[in-house]
PDB file of N, CA and C in Angstrom:
ATOM      1  N   MET T   4    -318.751 -87.795 -67.612  1.00 93.00           N
ATOM      2  CA  MET T   4    -318.162 -86.829 -67.499  1.00 93.00           C
ATOM      3  C   MET T   4    -316.506 -86.614 -68.219  1.00 93.00           C
ATOM      4  N   PHE T   5    -316.954 -85.680 -69.993  1.00 94.00           N
ATOM      5  CA  PHE T   5    -315.685 -84.692 -69.406  1.00 94.00           C
ATOM      6  C   PHE T   5    -315.081 -83.161 -70.610  1.00 94.00           C
ATOM      7  N   ASN T   6    -314.285 -83.348 -70.908  1.00 94.00           N
ATOM      8  CA  ASN T   6    -313.587 -82.002 -71.495  1.00 94.00           C
ATOM      9  C   ASN T   6    -313.333 -81.522 -72.979  1.00 94.00           C
ATOM     10  N   ILE T   7    -313.773 -81.365 -72.979  1.00 94.00           N
ATOM     11  CA  ILE T   7    -313.700 -80.148 -74.498  1.00 94.00           C
ATOM     12  C   ILE T   7    -312.561 -78.655 -74.078  1.00 94.00           C
ATOM     13  N   PHE T   8    -311.321 -78.663 -74.097  1.00 90.00           N
ATOM     14  CA  PHE T   8    -310.446 -78.227 -74.636  1.00 90.00           C
ATOM     15  C   PHE T   8    -310.696 -76.760 -74.713  1.00 90.00           C
ATOM     16  N   PRO T   9    -310.641 -75.951 -73.938  1.00 88.00           N
ATOM     17  CA  PRO T   9    -310.288 -75.533 -73.047  1.00 88.00           C
ATOM     18  C   PRO T   9    -311.336 -75.606 -71.686  1.00 88.00           C
ATOM     19  N   SER T  10    -313.013 -75.478 -72.552  1.00 91.00           N
ATOM     20  CA  SER T  10    -313.335 -74.120 -70.889  1.00 91.00           C
ATOM     21  C   SER T  10    -315.437 -75.593 -70.625  1.00 91.00           C
ATOM     22  N   PHE T  11    -314.848 -76.383 -72.421  1.00 95.00           N
ATOM     23  CA  PHE T  11    -316.658 -76.624 -71.542  1.00 95.00           C
ATOM     24  C   PHE T  11    -316.653 -78.206 -71.436  1.00 95.00           C
ATOM     25  N   VAL T  12    -317.467 -78.186 -70.775  1.00 94.00           N
ATOM     26  CA  VAL T  12    -317.466 -79.673 -69.825  1.00 94.00           C
ATOM     27  C   VAL T  12    -318.961 -80.259 -69.716  1.00 94.00           C
ATOM     28  N   VAL T  13    -318.969 -81.954 -70.129  1.00 95.00           N
ATOM     29  CA  VAL T  13    -319.840 -81.872 -70.420  1.00 95.00           C
ATOM     30  C   VAL T  13    -320.381 -83.518 -69.512  1.00 95.00           C
ATOM     31  N   ALA T  14    -321.623 -83.505 -69.124  1.00 92.00           N
ATOM     32  CA  ALA T  14    -320.863 -85.197 -68.747  1.00 92.00           C
ATOM     33  C   ALA T  14    -323.296 -85.611 -68.636  1.00 92.00           C
ATOM     34  N   VAL T  15    -322.631 -86.937 -69.034  1.00 94.00           N
ATOM     35  CA  VAL T  15    -323.617 -88.288 -69.998  1.00 94.00           C
ATOM     36  C   VAL T  15    -324.476 -88.460 -68.609  1.00 94.00           C
ATOM     37  N   VAL T  16    -325.436 -88.228 -68.442  1.00 88.00           N
ATOM     38  CA  VAL T  16    -326.313 -89.521 -68.164  1.00 88.00           C
ATOM     39  C   VAL T  16    -327.354 -90.308 -68.220  1.00 88.00           C
ATOM     40  N   ALA T  17    -328.395 -91.049 -67.363  1.00 87.00           N
ATOM     41  CA  ALA T  17    -328.836 -92.082 -68.305  1.00 87.00           C
ATOM     42  C   ALA T  17    -329.807 -91.457 -69.110  1.00 87.00           C
ATOM     43  N   ASN T  18    -330.127 -90.167 -69.065  1.00 89.00           N
ATOM     44  CA  ASN T  18    -331.473 -89.552 -69.511  1.00 89.00           C
ATOM     45  C   ASN T  18    -331.375 -87.887 -70.025  1.00 89.00           C
ATOM     46  N   TYR T  19    -329.903 -87.715 -69.244  1.00 92.00           N
ATOM     47  CA  TYR T  19    -330.072 -86.488 -69.720  1.00 92.00           C
ATOM     48  C   TYR T  19    -328.027 -86.466 -69.861  1.00 92.00           C
ATOM     49  N   THR T  20    -328.034 -84.731 -70.637  1.00 94.00           N
ATOM     50  CA  THR T  20    -326.594 -83.983 -70.520  1.00 94.00           C
ATOM     51  C   THR T  20    -326.794 -83.614 -69.973  1.00 94.00           C
ATOM     52  N   LEU T  21    -325.550 -83.183 -69.443  1.00 92.00           N
ATOM     53  CA  LEU T  21    -325.163 -81.318 -68.642  1.00 92.00           C
ATOM     54  C   LEU T  21    -323.978 -81.254 -69.150  1.00 92.00           C
ATOM     55  N   PHE T  22    -324.328 -79.958 -70.137  1.00 95.00           N
ATOM     56  CA  PHE T  22    -323.398 -79.170 -69.962  1.00 95.00           C
ATOM     57  C   PHE T  22    -322.694 -77.590 -69.050  1.00 95.00           C
ATOM     58  N   LEU T  23    -321.432 -77.611 -69.922  1.00 93.00           N
ATOM     59  CA  LEU T  23    -320.978 -76.554 -68.499  1.00 93.00           C
ATOM     60  C   LEU T  23    -320.287 -75.899 -69.086  1.00 93.00           C
ATOM     61  N   CYS T  24    -319.871 -74.309 -69.647  1.00 95.00           N
ATOM     62  CA  CYS T  24    -319.130 -73.736 -70.517  1.00 95.00           C
ATOM     63  C   CYS T  24    -318.697 -72.251 -69.040  1.00 95.00           C
ATOM     64  N   LEU T  25    -316.941 -72.452 -69.208  1.00 91.00           N
ATOM     65  CA  LEU T  25    -316.432 -72.024 -68.410  1.00 91.00           C
ATOM     66  C   LEU T  25    -315.837 -70.989 -68.866  1.00 91.00           C
ATOM     67  N   ARG T  26    -315.460 -69.679 -68.794  1.00 92.00           N
ATOM     68  CA  ARG T  26    -315.237 -68.708 -69.367  1.00 92.00           C
ATOM     69  C   ARG T  26    -314.318 -67.880 -67.890  1.00 92.00           C
ATOM     70  N   PRO T  27    -313.589 -67.785 -68.360  1.00 89.00           N
ATOM     71  CA  PRO T  27    -312.894 -67.219 -67.651  1.00 89.00           C
ATOM     72  C   PRO T  27    -313.283 -65.486 -67.680  1.00 89.00           C
ATOM     73  N   ASN T  28    -312.795 -64.657 -66.489  1.00 89.00           N
ATOM     74  CA  ASN T  28    -313.725 -63.512 -65.873  1.00 89.00           C
ATOM     75  C   ASN T  28    -312.926 -62.400 -64.815  1.00 89.00           C
ATOM     76  N   GLY T  29    -311.841 -62.391 -65.226  1.00 84.00           N
ATOM     77  CA  GLY T  29    -310.710 -61.818 -64.639  1.00 84.00           C
ATOM     78  C   GLY T  29    -309.299 -63.242 -64.272  1.00 84.00           C
ATOM     79  N   ALA T  30    -308.653 -62.322 -63.055  1.00 78.00           N
ATOM     80  CA  ALA T  30    -307.415 -63.381 -62.387  1.00 78.00           C
ATOM     81  C   ALA T  30    -308.423 -64.750 -61.893  1.00 78.00           C
ATOM     82  N   ASP T  31    -309.024 -64.364 -60.727  1.00 77.00           N
ATOM     83  CA  ASP T  31    -309.715 -65.362 -59.653  1.00 77.00           C
ATOM     84  C   ASP T  31    -311.002 -65.213 -60.447  1.00 77.00           C
ATOM     85  N   LYS T  32    -312.157 -65.369 -61.135  1.00 82.00           N
ATOM     86  CA  LYS T  32    -312.919 -65.143 -61.382  1.00 82.00           C
ATOM     87  C   LYS T  32    -313.620 -66.193 -62.774  1.00 82.00           C
ATOM     88  N   VAL T  33    -314.311 -66.990 -62.679  1.00 86.00           N
ATOM     89  CA  VAL T  33    -315.606 -67.461 -64.108  1.00 86.00           C
ATOM     90  C   VAL T  33    -316.984 -67.151 -63.880  1.00 86.00           C
ATOM     91  N   SER T  34    -317.344 -67.338 -65.533  1.00 91.00           N
ATOM     92  CA  SER T  34    -318.498 -66.868 -66.001  1.00 91.00           C
ATOM     93  C   SER T  34    -318.729 -68.854 -65.592  1.00 91.00           C
ATOM     94  N   ILE T  35    -319.650 -69.177 -66.090  1.00 90.00           N
ATOM     95  CA  ILE T  35    -320.183 -70.242 -65.455  1.00 90.00           C
ATOM     96  C   ILE T  35    -321.832 -70.207 -66.775  1.00 90.00           C
ATOM     97  N   ARG T  36    -321.969 -70.730 -67.663  1.00 93.00           N
ATOM     98  CA  ARG T  36    -323.208 -71.039 -68.043  1.00 93.00           C
ATOM     99  C   ARG T  36    -323.337 -72.881 -68.358  1.00 93.00           C
ATOM    100  N   TRP T  37    -323.930 -72.660 -67.906  1.00 92.00           N
ATOM    101  CA  TRP T  37    -325.166 -75.289 -67.658  1.00 92.00           C
ATOM    102  C   TRP T  37    -326.036 -75.067 -68.645  1.00 92.00           C
ATOM    103  N   GLY T  38    -326.120 -75.855 -68.830  1.00 92.00           N
ATOM    104  CA  GLY T  38    -327.377 -76.119 -69.362  1.00 92.00           C
ATOM    105  C   GLY T  38    -327.874 -78.046 -70.120  1.00 92.00           C
ATOM    106  N   VAL T  39    -329.001 -77.977 -69.928  1.00 92.00           N
ATOM    107  CA  VAL T  39    -329.768 -79.573 -69.949  1.00 92.00           C
ATOM    108  C   VAL T  39    -329.835 -79.988 -71.519  1.00 92.00           C
ATOM    109  N   CYS T  40    -329.480 -81.147 -71.698  1.00 93.00           N
ATOM    110  CA  CYS T  40    -330.024 -81.711 -73.028  1.00 93.00           C
ATOM    111  C   CYS T  40    -330.851 -83.511 -72.262  1.00 93.00           C
ATOM    112  N   GLY T  41    -331.430 -82.781 -73.256  1.00 92.00           N
ATOM    113  CA  GLY T  41    -332.715 -84.726 -72.812  1.00 92.00           C
ATOM    114  C   GLY T  41    -333.363 -84.939 -74.275  1.00 92.00           C
ATOM    115  N   LEU T  42    -334.454 -86.375 -73.965  1.00 92.00           N
ATOM    116  CA  LEU T  42    -335.038 -85.892 -75.865  1.00 92.00           C
ATOM    117  C   LEU T  42    -336.438 -86.236 -75.039  1.00 92.00           C
ATOM    118  N   LYS T  43    -337.169 -85.412 -73.298  1.00 92.00           N
ATOM    119  CA  LYS T  43    -337.952 -85.217 -73.959  1.00 92.00           C
ATOM    120  C   LYS T  43    -337.745 -83.612 -74.284  1.00 92.00           C
ATOM    121  N   THR T  44    -339.498 -83.017 -74.399  1.00 89.00           N
ATOM    122  CA  THR T  44    -339.670 -81.509 -75.126  1.00 89.00           C
ATOM    123  C   THR T  44    -339.954 -80.578 -74.790  1.00 89.00           C
ATOM    124  N   ASP T  45    -340.785 -81.598 -73.023  1.00 94.00           N
ATOM    125  CA  ASP T  45    -341.690 -80.432 -72.419  1.00 94.00           C
ATOM    126  C   ASP T  45    -341.206 -80.227 -71.246  1.00 94.00           C
ATOM    127  N   PRO T  46    -340.590 -78.757 -70.783  1.00 92.00           N
ATOM    128  CA  PRO T  46    -339.077 -78.032 -70.220  1.00 92.00           C
ATOM    129  C   PRO T  46    -340.286 -78.575 -68.156  1.00 92.00           C
ATOM    130  N   THR T  47    -342.276 -78.568 -68.516  1.00 96.00           N
ATOM    131  CA  THR T  47    -342.251 -78.723 -67.343  1.00 96.00           C
ATOM    132  C   THR T  47    -342.771 -80.541 -66.935  1.00 96.00           C
ATOM    133  N   ASP T  48    -342.033 -80.952 -67.383  1.00 96.00           N
ATOM    134  CA  ASP T  48    -342.448 -82.937 -67.744  1.00 96.00           C
ATOM    135  C   ASP T  48    -341.412 -82.820 -66.055  1.00 96.00           C
ATOM    136  N   PRO T  49    -342.748 -83.081 -64.980  1.00 96.00           N
ATOM    137  CA  PRO T  49    -341.985 -82.952 -63.544  1.00 96.00           C
ATOM    138  C   PRO T  49    -341.202 -83.724 -63.588  1.00 96.00           C
ATOM    139  N   GLU T  50    -340.180 -85.473 -64.356  1.00 93.00           N
ATOM    140  CA  GLU T  50    -338.470 -86.195 -64.654  1.00 93.00           C
ATOM    141  C   GLU T  50    -337.715 -84.334 -64.893  1.00 93.00           C
ATOM    142  N   VAL T  51    -338.217 -83.988 -66.132  1.00 93.00           N
ATOM    143  CA  VAL T  51    -337.384 -82.198 -66.758  1.00 93.00           C
ATOM    144  C   VAL T  51    -337.165 -81.524 -65.169  1.00 93.00           C
ATOM    145  N   VAL T  52    -338.107 -81.386 -64.599  1.00 95.00           N
ATOM    146  CA  VAL T  52    -338.762 -80.416 -63.069  1.00 95.00           C
ATOM    147  C   VAL T  52    -337.703 -80.992 -62.271  1.00 95.00           C
ATOM    148  N   ALA T  53    -336.924 -81.817 -62.188  1.00 93.00           N
ATOM    149  CA  ALA T  53    -336.400 -83.258 -61.057  1.00 93.00           C
ATOM    150  C   ALA T  53    -334.985 -82.789 -60.866  1.00 93.00           C
ATOM    151  N   TYR T  54    -335.305 -82.911 -62.365  1.00 92.00           N
ATOM    152  CA  TYR T  54    -332.815 -83.001 -63.046  1.00 92.00           C
ATOM    153  C   TYR T  54    -332.577 -82.106 -62.632  1.00 92.00           C
ATOM    154  N   VAL T  55    -333.551 -81.049 -63.419  1.00 93.00           N
ATOM    155  CA  VAL T  55    -331.985 -79.133 -63.148  1.00 93.00           C
ATOM    156  C   VAL T  55    -332.922 -79.398 -61.804  1.00 93.00           C
ATOM    157  N   ASP T  56    -333.085 -79.445 -61.344  1.00 95.00           N
ATOM    158  CA  ASP T  56    -333.697 -78.609 -59.812  1.00 95.00           C
ATOM    159  C   ASP T  56    -332.287 -79.690 -59.092  1.00 95.00           C
ATOM    160  N   LEU T  57    -331.819 -80.862 -59.523  1.00 92.00           N
ATOM    161  CA  LEU T  57    -330.791 -82.247 -58.987  1.00 92.00           C
ATOM    162  C   LEU T  57    -329.682 -80.634 -59.944  1.00 92.00           C
ATOM    163  N   SER T  58    -329.573 -80.486 -60.218  1.00 91.00           N
ATOM    164  CA  SER T  58    -328.272 -79.619 -61.291  1.00 91.00           C
ATOM    165  C   SER T  58    -328.241 -78.635 -60.635  1.00 91.00           C
ATOM    166  N   LYS T  59    -328.754 -77.711 -60.201  1.00 93.00           N
ATOM    167  CA  LYS T  59    -328.935 -76.775 -59.394  1.00 93.00           C
ATOM    168  C   LYS T  59    -328.254 -76.532 -57.735  1.00 93.00           C
ATOM    169  N   ALA T  60    -328.799 -77.528 -57.749  1.00 94.00           N
ATOM    170  CA  ALA T  60    -328.475 -77.570 -55.970  1.00 94.00           C
ATOM    171  C   ALA T  60    -326.775 -78.858 -56.108  1.00 94.00           C
ATOM    172  N   PHE T  61    -326.728 -79.172 -56.729  1.00 90.00           N
ATOM    173  CA  PHE T  61    -324.661 -80.186 -56.878  1.00 90.00           C
ATOM    174  C   PHE T  61    -324.191 -78.964 -57.131  1.00 90.00           C
ATOM    175  N   ASN T  62    -324.961 -77.781 -58.312  1.00 88.00           N
ATOM    176  CA  ASN T  62    -323.637 -76.799 -59.323  1.00 88.00           C
ATOM    177  C   ASN T  62    -323.227 -75.984 -57.876  1.00 88.00           C
ATOM    178  N   ALA T  63    -324.782 -75.774 -57.163  1.00 91.00           N
ATOM    179  CA  ALA T  63    -324.475 -74.230 -56.701  1.00 91.00           C
ATOM    180  C   ALA T  63    -323.524 -75.123 -54.960  1.00 91.00           C
ATOM    181  N   GLU T  64    -323.729 -76.191 -54.359  1.00 92.00           N
ATOM    182  CA  GLU T  64    -322.927 -77.073 -53.728  1.00 92.00           C
ATOM    183  C   GLU T  64    -321.374 -76.830 -53.812  1.00 92.00           C
ATOM    184  N   ASP T  65    -321.377 -76.967 -55.541  1.00 87.00           N
ATOM    185  CA  ASP T  65    -319.695 -77.497 -56.406  1.00 87.00           C
ATOM    186  C   ASP T  65    -319.292 -75.402 -55.736  1.00 87.00           C
ATOM    187  N   LYS T  66    -320.089 -74.946 -56.312  1.00 87.00           N
ATOM    188  CA  LYS T  66    -320.354 -73.147 -56.228  1.00 87.00           C
ATOM    189  C   LYS T  66    -319.712 -72.865 -54.817  1.00 87.00           C
ATOM    190  N   GLU T  67    -320.032 -73.312 -53.570  1.00 89.00           N
ATOM    191  CA  GLU T  67    -319.402 -73.051 -52.535  1.00 89.00           C
ATOM    192  C   GLU T  67    -318.115 -74.046 -52.012  1.00 89.00           C
ATOM    193  N   LYS T  68    -318.181 -74.465 -52.629  1.00 90.00           N
ATOM    194  CA  LYS T  68    -316.302 -75.120 -52.231  1.00 90.00           C
ATOM    195  C   LYS T  68    -315.318 -74.923 -52.294  1.00 90.00           C
ATOM    196  N   LEU T  69    -316.216 -73.795 -54.726  1.00 84.00           N
ATOM    197  CA  LEU T  69    -315.221 -74.557 -55.058  1.00 84.00           C
ATOM    198  C   LEU T  69    -314.057 -72.525 -54.181  1.00 84.00           C
ATOM    199  N   GLU T  70    -315.959 -71.819 -54.070  1.00 86.00           N
ATOM    200  CA  GLU T  70    -314.743 -71.022 -53.593  1.00 86.00           C
ATOM    201  C   GLU T  70    -314.018 -70.809 -52.669  1.00 86.00           C
ATOM    202  N   SER T  71    -314.597 -71.342 -51.576  1.00 87.00           N
ATOM    203  CA  SER T  71    -313.881 -71.676 -50.639  1.00 87.00           C
ATOM    204  C   SER T  71    -311.970 -71.704 -50.766  1.00 87.00           C
ATOM    205  N   LEU T  72    -312.474 -72.917 -51.737  1.00 84.00           N
ATOM    206  CA  LEU T  72    -310.454 -73.392 -52.674  1.00 84.00           C
ATOM    207  C   LEU T  72    -309.983 -72.188 -52.769  1.00 84.00           C
ATOM    208  N   GLN T  73    -310.150 -70.922 -53.631  1.00 82.00           N
ATOM    209  CA  GLN T  73    -309.657 -70.742 -53.400  1.00 82.00           C
ATOM    210  C   GLN T  73    -309.582 -69.237 -53.205  1.00 82.00           C
ATOM    211  N   GLN T  74    -310.400 -68.749 -51.971  1.00 84.00           N
ATOM    212  CA  GLN T  74    -310.054 -67.665 -50.763  1.00 84.00           C
ATOM    213  C   GLN T  74    -308.904 -69.055 -50.302  1.00 84.00           C
ATOM    214  N   ALA T  75    -308.765 -69.530 -49.886  1.00 82.00           N
ATOM    215  CA  ALA T  75    -307.657 -70.422 -49.877  1.00 82.00           C
ATOM    216  C   ALA T  75    -306.356 -70.448 -49.757  1.00 82.00           C
ATOM    217  N   GLN T  76    -306.378 -70.292 -51.197  1.00 80.00           N
ATOM    218  CA  GLN T  76    -305.198 -69.902 -52.516  1.00 80.00           C
ATOM    219  C   GLN T  76    -304.516 -68.622 -52.234  1.00 80.00           C
ATOM    220  N   LYS T  77    -305.175 -68.146 -51.051  1.00 81.00           N
ATOM    221  CA  LYS T  77    -304.757 -66.518 -50.945  1.00 81.00           C
ATOM    222  C   LYS T  77    -303.610 -66.648 -49.668  1.00 81.00           C
ATOM    223  N   THR T  78    -304.781 -67.423 -49.396  1.00 82.00           N
ATOM    224  CA  THR T  78    -303.824 -67.500 -47.769  1.00 82.00           C
ATOM    225  C   THR T  78    -302.069 -66.924 -47.368  1.00 82.00           C
ATOM    226  N   ARG T  79    -301.190 -67.106 -46.310  1.00 82.00           N
ATOM    227  CA  ARG T  79    -300.560 -66.764 -46.046  1.00 82.00           C
ATOM    228  C   ARG T  79    -300.210 -68.602 -45.849  1.00 82.00           C
ATOM    229  N   PHE T  80    -300.590 -69.458 -45.406  1.00 80.00           N
ATOM    230  CA  PHE T  80    -301.010 -70.618 -45.816  1.00 80.00           C
ATOM    231  C   PHE T  80    -301.053 -71.966 -46.762  1.00 80.00           C
ATOM    232  N   PHE T  81    -301.324 -71.477 -47.422  1.00 79.00           N
ATOM    233  CA  PHE T  81    -301.158 -71.541 -49.538  1.00 79.00           C
ATOM    234  C   PHE T  81    -299.948 -72.248 -49.555  1.00 79.00           C
ATOM    235  N   ALA T  82    -298.854 -73.428 -49.769  1.00 79.00           N
ATOM    236  CA  ALA T  82    -297.846 -72.961 -50.072  1.00 79.00           C
ATOM    237  C   ALA T  82    -297.584 -73.223 -51.675  1.00 79.00           C
ATOM    238  N   GLY T  83    -299.203 -74.049 -52.729  1.00 77.00           N
ATOM    239  CA  GLY T  83    -298.432 -74.128 -53.499  1.00 77.00           C
ATOM    240  C   GLY T  83    -298.630 -75.628 -54.094  1.00 77.00           C
ATOM    241  N   GLY T  84    -297.796 -75.925 -55.205  1.00 75.00           N
ATOM    242  CA  GLY T  84    -297.957 -77.380 -55.641  1.00 75.00           C
ATOM    243  C   GLY T  84    -297.083 -77.141 -57.000  1.00 75.00           C
ATOM    244  N   ARG T  85    -297.378 -78.621 -57.584  1.00 73.00           N
ATOM    245  CA  ARG T  85    -296.640 -79.021 -58.883  1.00 73.00           C
ATOM    246  C   ARG T  85    -297.912 -78.243 -59.173  1.00 73.00           C
ATOM    247  N   ALA T  86    -297.313 -77.648 -61.086  1.00 65.00           N
ATOM    248  CA  ALA T  86    -297.949 -77.324 -61.835  1.00 65.00           C
ATOM    249  C   ALA T  86    -297.905 -79.706 -62.648  1.00 65.00           C
ATOM    250  N   ILE T  87    -299.648 -78.963 -63.499  1.00 67.00           N
ATOM    251  CA  ILE T  87    -299.690 -80.589 -64.121  1.00 67.00           C
ATOM    252  C   ILE T  87    -298.984 -80.650 -65.296  1.00 67.00           C
ATOM    253  N   GLY T  88    -297.988 -81.685 -65.506  1.00 63.00           N
ATOM    254  CA  GLY T  88    -297.226 -81.514 -66.482  1.00 63.00           C
ATOM    255  C   GLY T  88    -295.692 -80.562 -66.795  1.00 63.00           C
ATOM    256  N   ALA T  89    -295.392 -80.908 -65.068  1.00 56.00           N
ATOM    257  CA  ALA T  89    -294.134 -80.257 -64.810  1.00 56.00           C
ATOM    258  C   ALA T  89    -292.903 -81.588 -64.423  1.00 56.00           C
ATOM    259  N   GLY T  90    -292.265 -81.000 -64.664  1.00 54.00           N
ATOM    260  CA  GLY T  90    -291.198 -82.844 -64.430  1.00 54.00           C
ATOM    261  C   GLY T  90    -290.360 -82.074 -62.888  1.00 54.00           C
TER     262      GLY T  90
END
């Protein structure tokens, strides 16, 4: 998995490449466009369908977790932290 700054994320596995393009959509929102690239050309191929379904499942799980973390940052219990690269 790697990132092309500032907002393009790529995950490479044996047969497929998953990509995500993240676009800020306000101070606390982000729009995500994602897709899958691979050697197979038929999107109805059972292997392709299975990988896309898997991708949908883990993206939904990530979305749920990241949204709850975002909400937690708005509470009085969130103390913040040191910024990356801060001295």
